[in-house]
């Protein structure tokens, strides 16, 4: 039967020394695109609510 208690510290030591990965410029472009789309959605909701509230006020 394998002794897993002596194996665990070695695994933890190797995982803490993991190499830093280099991020691709395409990843940053993807994040920027997502941010632009999110800002557009938030602005669209803001504009829609503003228009909806103005329509309700003018009728009342």
Short mmCIF file of C-alpha atoms in Angstrom, two decimals:
data_model
loop_
_atom_site.label_atom_id
_atom_site.label_comp_id
_atom_site.label_asym_id
_atom_site.label_seq_id
_atom_site.Cartn_x
_atom_site.Cartn_y
_atom_site.Cartn_z
CA UNK A 1 0.00 0.00 0.00
CA UNK A 2 1.34 3.44 -0.95
CA UNK A 3 2.18 5.95 1.75
CA UNK A 4 0.42 9.15 0.61
CA UNK A 5 1.44 11.23 3.63
CA UNK A 6 5.06 11.48 2.45
CA UNK A 7 3.94 12.31 -1.11
CA UNK A 8 1.73 15.30 -0.19
CA UNK A 9 4.47 17.79 0.83
CA UNK A 10 6.29 17.19 -2.45
CA UNK A 11 3.13 17.93 -4.44
CA UNK A 12 2.51 21.11 -2.46
CA UNK A 13 6.09 22.29 -2.97
CA UNK A 14 5.91 21.73 -6.72
CA UNK A 15 2.57 23.50 -7.02
CA UNK A 16 3.90 26.59 -5.23
CA UNK A 17 6.84 26.81 -7.65
CA UNK A 18 4.66 26.76 -10.76
CA UNK A 19 5.88 28.94 -13.60
CA UNK A 20 4.04 32.14 -14.40
CA UNK A 21 2.20 31.82 -17.69
CA UNK A 22 2.48 34.51 -20.34
CA UNK A 23 -0.85 36.00 -21.35
CA UNK A 24 -1.61 36.46 -25.00
CA UNK A 25 -2.48 39.92 -26.38
CA UNK A 26 -5.62 38.28 -27.79
CA UNK A 27 -6.77 37.63 -24.23
CA UNK A 28 -6.53 41.32 -23.43
CA UNK A 29 -8.37 42.15 -26.65
CA UNK A 30 -11.10 39.67 -25.65
CA UNK A 31 -11.38 41.30 -22.20
CA UNK A 32 -11.56 44.75 -23.79
CA UNK A 33 -14.31 43.59 -26.16
CA UNK A 34 -16.27 42.11 -23.25
CA UNK A 35 -15.88 45.35 -21.30
CA UNK A 36 -17.12 47.42 -24.26
CA UNK A 37 -20.14 45.13 -24.70
CA UNK A 38 -20.90 45.29 -20.96
CA UNK A 39 -20.70 49.09 -20.98
CA UNK A 40 -22.99 49.14 -24.03
CA UNK A 41 -25.55 46.92 -22.29
CA UNK A 42 -25.50 49.05 -19.13
CA UNK A 43 -25.87 52.25 -21.19
CA UNK A 44 -28.71 50.68 -23.18
CA UNK A 45 -30.57 49.76 -20.00
CA UNK A 46 -29.98 53.28 -18.61
CA UNK A 47 -31.20 54.91 -21.83
CA UNK A 48 -34.23 52.61 -22.03
CA UNK A 49 -35.26 53.30 -18.45
CA UNK A 50 -34.78 57.03 -18.94
CA UNK A 51 -36.97 56.98 -22.04
CA UNK A 52 -39.58 54.76 -20.36
CA UNK A 53 -39.78 57.06 -17.33
CA UNK A 54 -40.09 60.16 -19.57
CA UNK A 55 -42.98 58.48 -21.43
CA UNK A 56 -44.76 57.68 -18.19
CA UNK A 57 -44.36 61.23 -16.85
CA UNK A 58 -45.75 62.89 -19.97
CA UNK A 59 -48.92 60.75 -19.89
CA UNK A 60 -49.71 61.37 -16.24
#
